[in-house]
mmCIF file of N, CA and C in Angstrom:
data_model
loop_
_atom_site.group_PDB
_atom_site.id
_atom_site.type_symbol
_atom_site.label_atom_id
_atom_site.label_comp_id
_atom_site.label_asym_id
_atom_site.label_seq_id
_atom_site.Cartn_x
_atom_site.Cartn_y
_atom_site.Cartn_z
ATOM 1 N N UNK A 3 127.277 81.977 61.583
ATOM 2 C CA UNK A 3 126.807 82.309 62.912
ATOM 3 C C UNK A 3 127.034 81.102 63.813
ATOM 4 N N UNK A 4 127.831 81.300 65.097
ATOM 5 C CA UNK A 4 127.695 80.448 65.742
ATOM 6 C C UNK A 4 126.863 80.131 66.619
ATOM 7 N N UNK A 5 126.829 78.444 67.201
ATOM 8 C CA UNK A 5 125.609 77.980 67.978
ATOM 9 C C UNK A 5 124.877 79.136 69.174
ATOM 10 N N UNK A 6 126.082 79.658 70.127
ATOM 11 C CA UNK A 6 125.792 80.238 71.007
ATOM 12 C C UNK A 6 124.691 80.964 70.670
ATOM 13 N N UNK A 7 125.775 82.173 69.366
ATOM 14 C CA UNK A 7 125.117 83.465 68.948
ATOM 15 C C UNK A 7 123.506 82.803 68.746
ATOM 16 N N UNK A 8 123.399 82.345 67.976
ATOM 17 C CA UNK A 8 122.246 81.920 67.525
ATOM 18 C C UNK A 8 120.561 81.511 68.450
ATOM 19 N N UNK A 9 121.315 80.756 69.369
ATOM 20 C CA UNK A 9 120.396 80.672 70.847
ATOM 21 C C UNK A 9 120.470 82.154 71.340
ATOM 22 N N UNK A 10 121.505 82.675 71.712
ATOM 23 C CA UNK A 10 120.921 83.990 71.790
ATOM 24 C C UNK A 10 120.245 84.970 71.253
ATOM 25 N N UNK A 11 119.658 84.897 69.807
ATOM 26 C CA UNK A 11 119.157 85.567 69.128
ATOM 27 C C UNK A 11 117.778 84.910 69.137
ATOM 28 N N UNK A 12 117.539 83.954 69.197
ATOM 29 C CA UNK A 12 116.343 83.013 69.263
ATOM 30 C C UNK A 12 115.638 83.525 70.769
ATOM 31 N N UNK A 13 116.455 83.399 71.713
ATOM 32 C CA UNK A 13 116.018 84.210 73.238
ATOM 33 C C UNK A 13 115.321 85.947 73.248
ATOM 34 N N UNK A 14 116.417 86.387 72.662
ATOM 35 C CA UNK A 14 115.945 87.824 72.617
ATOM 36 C C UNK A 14 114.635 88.186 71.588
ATOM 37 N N UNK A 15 114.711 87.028 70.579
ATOM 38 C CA UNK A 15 113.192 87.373 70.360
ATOM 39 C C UNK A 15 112.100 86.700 70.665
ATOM 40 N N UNK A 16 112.389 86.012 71.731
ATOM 41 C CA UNK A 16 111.397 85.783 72.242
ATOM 42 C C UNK A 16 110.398 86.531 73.721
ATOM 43 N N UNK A 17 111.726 87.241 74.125
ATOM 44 C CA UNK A 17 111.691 88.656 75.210
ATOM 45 C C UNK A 17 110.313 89.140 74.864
ATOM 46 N N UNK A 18 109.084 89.736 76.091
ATOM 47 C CA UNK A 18 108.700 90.681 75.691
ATOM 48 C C UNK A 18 108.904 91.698 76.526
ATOM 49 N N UNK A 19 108.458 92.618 75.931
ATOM 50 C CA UNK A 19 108.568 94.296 76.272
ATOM 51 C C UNK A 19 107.602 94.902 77.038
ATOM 52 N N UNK A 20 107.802 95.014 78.373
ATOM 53 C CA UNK A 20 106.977 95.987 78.962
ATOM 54 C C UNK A 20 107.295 97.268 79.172
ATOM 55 N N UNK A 21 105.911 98.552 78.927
ATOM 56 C CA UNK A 21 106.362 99.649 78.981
ATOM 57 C C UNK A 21 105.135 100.370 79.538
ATOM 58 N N UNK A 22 105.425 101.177 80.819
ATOM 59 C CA UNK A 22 104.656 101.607 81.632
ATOM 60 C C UNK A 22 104.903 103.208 81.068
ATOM 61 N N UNK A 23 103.491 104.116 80.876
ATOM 62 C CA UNK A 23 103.856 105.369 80.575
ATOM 63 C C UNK A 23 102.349 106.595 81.395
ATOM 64 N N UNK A 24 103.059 107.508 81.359
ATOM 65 C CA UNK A 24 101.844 108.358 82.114
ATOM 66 C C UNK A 24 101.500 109.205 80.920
ATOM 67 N N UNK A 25 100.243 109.412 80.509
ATOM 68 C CA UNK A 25 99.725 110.130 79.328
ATOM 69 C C UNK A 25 98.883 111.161 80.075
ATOM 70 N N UNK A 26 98.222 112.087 79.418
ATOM 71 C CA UNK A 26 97.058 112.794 79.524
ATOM 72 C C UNK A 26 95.416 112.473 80.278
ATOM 73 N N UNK A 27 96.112 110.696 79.618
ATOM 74 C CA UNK A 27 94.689 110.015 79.879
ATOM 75 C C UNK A 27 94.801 109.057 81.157
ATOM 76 N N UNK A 28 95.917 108.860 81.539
ATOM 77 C CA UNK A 28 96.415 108.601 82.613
ATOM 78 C C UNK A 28 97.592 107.248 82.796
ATOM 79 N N UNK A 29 97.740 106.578 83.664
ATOM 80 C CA UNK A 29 98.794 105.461 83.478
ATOM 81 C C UNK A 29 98.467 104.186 82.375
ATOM 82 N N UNK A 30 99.110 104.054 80.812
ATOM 83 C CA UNK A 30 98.943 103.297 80.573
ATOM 84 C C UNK A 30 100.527 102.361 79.976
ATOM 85 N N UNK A 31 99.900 100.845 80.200
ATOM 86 C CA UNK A 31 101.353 99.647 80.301
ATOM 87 C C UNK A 31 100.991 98.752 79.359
ATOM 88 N N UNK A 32 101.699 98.453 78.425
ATOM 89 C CA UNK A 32 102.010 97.755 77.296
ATOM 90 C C UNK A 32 102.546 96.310 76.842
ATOM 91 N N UNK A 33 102.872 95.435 76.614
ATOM 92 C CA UNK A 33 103.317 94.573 76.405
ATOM 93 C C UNK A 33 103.477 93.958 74.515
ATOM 94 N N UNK A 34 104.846 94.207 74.458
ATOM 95 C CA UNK A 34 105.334 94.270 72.864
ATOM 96 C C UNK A 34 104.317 95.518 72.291
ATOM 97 N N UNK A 35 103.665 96.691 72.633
ATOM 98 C CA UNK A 35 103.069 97.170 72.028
ATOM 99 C C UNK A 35 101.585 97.610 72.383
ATOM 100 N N UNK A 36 100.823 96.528 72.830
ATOM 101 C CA UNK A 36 99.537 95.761 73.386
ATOM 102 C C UNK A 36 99.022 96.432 75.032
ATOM 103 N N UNK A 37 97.908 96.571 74.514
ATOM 104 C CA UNK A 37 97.669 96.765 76.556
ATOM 105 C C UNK A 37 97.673 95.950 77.293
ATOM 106 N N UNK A 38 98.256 95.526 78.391
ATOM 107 C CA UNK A 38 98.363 94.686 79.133
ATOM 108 C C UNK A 38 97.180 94.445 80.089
ATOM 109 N N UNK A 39 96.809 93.133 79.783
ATOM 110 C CA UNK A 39 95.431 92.521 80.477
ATOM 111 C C UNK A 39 95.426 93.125 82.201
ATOM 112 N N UNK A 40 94.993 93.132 82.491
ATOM 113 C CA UNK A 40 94.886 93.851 84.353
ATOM 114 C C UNK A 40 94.601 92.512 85.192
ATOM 115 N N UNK A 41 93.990 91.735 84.308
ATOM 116 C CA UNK A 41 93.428 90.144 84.573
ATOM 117 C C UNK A 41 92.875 90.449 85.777
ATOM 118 N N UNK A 42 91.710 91.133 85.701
ATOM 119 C CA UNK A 42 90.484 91.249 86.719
ATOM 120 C C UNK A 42 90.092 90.150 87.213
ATOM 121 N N UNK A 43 89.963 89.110 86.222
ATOM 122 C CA UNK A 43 88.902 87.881 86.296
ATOM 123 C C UNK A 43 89.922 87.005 87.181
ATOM 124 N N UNK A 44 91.617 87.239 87.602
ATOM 125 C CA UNK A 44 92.541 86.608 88.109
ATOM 126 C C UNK A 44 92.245 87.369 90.179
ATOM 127 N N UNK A 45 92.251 88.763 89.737
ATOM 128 C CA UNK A 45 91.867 89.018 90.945
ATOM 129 C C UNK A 45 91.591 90.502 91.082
ATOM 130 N N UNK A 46 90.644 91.309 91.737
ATOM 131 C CA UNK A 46 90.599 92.519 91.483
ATOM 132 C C UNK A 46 90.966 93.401 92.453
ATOM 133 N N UNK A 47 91.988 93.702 93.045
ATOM 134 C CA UNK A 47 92.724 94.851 93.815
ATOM 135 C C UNK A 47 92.292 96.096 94.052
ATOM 136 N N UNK A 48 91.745 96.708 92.575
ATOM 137 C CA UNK A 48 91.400 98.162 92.248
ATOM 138 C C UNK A 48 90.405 98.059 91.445
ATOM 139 N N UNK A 49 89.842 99.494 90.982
ATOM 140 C CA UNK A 49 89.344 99.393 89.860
ATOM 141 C C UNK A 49 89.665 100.543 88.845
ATOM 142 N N UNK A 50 90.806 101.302 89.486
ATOM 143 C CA UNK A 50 91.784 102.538 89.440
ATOM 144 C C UNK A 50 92.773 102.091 88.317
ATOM 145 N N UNK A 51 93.118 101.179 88.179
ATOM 146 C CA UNK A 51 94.096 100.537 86.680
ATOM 147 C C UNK A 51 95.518 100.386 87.711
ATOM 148 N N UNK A 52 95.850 100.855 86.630
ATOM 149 C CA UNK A 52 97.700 100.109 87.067
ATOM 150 C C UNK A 52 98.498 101.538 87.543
ATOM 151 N N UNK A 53 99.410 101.502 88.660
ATOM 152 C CA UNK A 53 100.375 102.242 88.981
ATOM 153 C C UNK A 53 101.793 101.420 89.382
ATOM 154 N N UNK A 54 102.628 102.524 89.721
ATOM 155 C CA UNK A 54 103.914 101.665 90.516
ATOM 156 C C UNK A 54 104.528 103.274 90.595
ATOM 157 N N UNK A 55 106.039 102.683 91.552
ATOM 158 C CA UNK A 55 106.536 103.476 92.407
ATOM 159 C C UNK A 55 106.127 103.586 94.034
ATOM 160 N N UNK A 56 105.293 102.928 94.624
ATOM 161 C CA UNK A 56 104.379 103.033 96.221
ATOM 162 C C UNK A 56 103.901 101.739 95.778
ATOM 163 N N UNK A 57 103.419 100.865 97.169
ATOM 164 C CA UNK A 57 102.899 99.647 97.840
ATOM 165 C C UNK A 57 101.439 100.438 97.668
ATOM 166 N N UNK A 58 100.361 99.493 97.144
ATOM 167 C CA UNK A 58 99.240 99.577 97.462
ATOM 168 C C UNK A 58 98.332 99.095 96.377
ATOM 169 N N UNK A 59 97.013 98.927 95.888
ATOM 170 C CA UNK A 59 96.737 98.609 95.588
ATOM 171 C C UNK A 59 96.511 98.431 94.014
ATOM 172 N N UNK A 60 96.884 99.707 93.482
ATOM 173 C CA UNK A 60 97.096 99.734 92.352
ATOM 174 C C UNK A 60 98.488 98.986 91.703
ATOM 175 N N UNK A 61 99.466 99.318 92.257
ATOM 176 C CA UNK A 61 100.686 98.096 91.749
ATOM 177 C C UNK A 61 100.658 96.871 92.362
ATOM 178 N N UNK A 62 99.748 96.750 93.186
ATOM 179 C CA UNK A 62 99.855 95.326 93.078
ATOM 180 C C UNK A 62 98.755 94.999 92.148
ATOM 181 N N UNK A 63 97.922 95.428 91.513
ATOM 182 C CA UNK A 63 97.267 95.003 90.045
ATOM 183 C C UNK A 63 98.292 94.764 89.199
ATOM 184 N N UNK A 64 99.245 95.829 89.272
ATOM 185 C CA UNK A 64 100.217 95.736 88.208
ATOM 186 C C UNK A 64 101.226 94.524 88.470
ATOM 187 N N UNK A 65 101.668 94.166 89.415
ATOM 188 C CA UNK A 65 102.604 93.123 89.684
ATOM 189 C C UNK A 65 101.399 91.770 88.996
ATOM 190 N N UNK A 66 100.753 92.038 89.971
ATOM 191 C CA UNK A 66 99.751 90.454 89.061
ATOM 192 C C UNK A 66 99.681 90.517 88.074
ATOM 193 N N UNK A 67 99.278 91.583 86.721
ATOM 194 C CA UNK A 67 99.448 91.718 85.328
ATOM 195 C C UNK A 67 100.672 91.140 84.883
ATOM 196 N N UNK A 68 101.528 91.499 85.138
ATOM 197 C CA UNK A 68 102.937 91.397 84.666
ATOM 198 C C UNK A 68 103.187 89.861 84.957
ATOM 199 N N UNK A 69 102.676 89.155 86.445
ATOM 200 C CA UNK A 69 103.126 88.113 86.517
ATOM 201 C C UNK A 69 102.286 86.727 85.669
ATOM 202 N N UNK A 70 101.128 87.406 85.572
ATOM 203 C CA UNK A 70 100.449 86.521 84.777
ATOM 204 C C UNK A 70 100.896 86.010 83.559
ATOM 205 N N UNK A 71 100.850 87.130 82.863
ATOM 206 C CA UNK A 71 101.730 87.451 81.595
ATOM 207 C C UNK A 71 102.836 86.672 81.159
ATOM 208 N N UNK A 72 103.945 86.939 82.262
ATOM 209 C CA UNK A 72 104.987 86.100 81.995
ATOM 210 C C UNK A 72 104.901 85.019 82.193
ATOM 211 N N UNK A 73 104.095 84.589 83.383
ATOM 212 C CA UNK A 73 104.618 82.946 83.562
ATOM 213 C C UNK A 73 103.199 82.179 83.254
ATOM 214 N N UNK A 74 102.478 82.898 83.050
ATOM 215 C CA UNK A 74 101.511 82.171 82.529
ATOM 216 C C UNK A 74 100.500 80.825 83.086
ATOM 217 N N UNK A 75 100.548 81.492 84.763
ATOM 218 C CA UNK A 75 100.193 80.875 85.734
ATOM 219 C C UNK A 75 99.181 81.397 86.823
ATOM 220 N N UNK A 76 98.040 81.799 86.751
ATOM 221 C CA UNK A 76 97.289 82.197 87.496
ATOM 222 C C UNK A 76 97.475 81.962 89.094
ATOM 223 N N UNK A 77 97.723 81.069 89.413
ATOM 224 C CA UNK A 77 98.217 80.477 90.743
ATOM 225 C C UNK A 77 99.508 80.853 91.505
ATOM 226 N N UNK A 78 100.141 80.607 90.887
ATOM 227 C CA UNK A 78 101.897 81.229 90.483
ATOM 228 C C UNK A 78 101.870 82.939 90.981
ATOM 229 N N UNK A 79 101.090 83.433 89.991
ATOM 230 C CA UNK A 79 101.197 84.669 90.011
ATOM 231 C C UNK A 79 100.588 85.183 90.964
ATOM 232 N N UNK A 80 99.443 84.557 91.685
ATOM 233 C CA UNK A 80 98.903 85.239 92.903
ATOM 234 C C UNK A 80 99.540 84.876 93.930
ATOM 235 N N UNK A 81 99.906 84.018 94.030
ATOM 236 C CA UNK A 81 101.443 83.836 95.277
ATOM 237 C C UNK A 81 102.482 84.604 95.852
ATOM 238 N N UNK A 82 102.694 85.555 94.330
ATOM 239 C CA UNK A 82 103.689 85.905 94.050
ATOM 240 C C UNK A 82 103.633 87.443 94.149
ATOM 241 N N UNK A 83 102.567 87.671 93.794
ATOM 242 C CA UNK A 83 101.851 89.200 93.392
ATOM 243 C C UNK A 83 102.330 90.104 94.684
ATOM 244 N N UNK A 84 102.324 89.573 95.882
ATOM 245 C CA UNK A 84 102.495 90.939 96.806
ATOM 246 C C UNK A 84 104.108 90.869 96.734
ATOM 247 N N UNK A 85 104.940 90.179 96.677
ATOM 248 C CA UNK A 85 106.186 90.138 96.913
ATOM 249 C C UNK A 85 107.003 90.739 95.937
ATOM 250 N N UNK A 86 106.334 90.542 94.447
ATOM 251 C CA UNK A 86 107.079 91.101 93.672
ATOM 252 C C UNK A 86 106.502 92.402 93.758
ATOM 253 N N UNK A 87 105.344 92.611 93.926
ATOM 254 C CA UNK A 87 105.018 94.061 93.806
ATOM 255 C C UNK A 87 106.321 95.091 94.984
ATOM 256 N N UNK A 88 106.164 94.635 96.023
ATOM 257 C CA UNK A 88 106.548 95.199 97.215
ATOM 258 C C UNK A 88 108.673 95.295 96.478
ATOM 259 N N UNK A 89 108.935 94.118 96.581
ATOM 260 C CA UNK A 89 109.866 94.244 95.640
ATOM 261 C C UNK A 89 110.544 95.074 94.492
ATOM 262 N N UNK A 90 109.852 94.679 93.321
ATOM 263 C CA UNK A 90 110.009 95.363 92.095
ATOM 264 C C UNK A 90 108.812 96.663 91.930
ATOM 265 N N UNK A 91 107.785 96.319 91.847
ATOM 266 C CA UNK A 91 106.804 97.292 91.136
ATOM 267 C C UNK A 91 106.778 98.338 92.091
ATOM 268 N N UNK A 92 106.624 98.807 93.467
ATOM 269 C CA UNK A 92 107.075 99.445 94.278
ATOM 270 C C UNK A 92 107.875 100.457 94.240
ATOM 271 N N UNK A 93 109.366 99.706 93.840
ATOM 272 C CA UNK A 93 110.637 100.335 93.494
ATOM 273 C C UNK A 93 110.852 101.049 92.278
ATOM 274 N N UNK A 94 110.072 100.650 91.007
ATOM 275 C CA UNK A 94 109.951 101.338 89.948
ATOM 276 C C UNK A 94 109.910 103.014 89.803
ATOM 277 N N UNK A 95 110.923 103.894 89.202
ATOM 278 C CA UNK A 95 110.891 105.507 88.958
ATOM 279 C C UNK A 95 109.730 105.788 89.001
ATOM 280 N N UNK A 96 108.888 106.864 89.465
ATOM 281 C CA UNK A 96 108.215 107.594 88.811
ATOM 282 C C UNK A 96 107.738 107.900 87.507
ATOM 283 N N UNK A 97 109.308 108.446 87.203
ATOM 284 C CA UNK A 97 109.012 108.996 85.464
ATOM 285 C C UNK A 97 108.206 108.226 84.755
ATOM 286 N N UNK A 98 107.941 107.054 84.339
ATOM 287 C CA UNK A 98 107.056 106.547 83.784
ATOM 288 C C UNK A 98 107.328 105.219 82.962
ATOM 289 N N UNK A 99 108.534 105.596 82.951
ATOM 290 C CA UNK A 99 109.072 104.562 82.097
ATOM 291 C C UNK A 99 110.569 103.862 82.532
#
């Protein structure tokens, strides 16, 4: 195996997986598997849980979840939270996933 390959395989498992789905029971989002923290105690938007696809208050819970998560910056991520929401989480399908 070469060097490259190898850093690249070391990267991809270090990836995690988010997965947003609409159930019975209503919108739930995952991470490798896991429910993804809403990180209330970071800031509380809603008390409705997580959506996306539309600007408002529920995806931007979700943009702050997600950003927390990844960068692992409380500060960071609230900076950041309306832009990526409005941005990305916003723009996200419907379908669910």
């Amino acid at each position: 195996m070469t060097g490259v390959r190898a850093d690249v395989q070391r990267e991809e498992s270090r990836m995690k997986r988010y997965l947003g789905d609409r159930t019975i029971d209503g919108v739930k989002v995952t991470v490798d598997g896991a429910p993804l923290d809403p990180c209330l105690d970071v800031m509380e938007f809603t008390k409705n849980g997580f959506e996306w696809s539309y600007e408002g208050p529920e995806p931007r819970q979700l943009a702050l979840a997600l950003l927390v998560d990844h960068l692992g910056d409380n500060a960071v991520a609230m900076a950041a939270a309306e832009p990526f929401m409005r941005a990305v989480v916003a723009n996200l399908e419907m379908s669910g996933r």
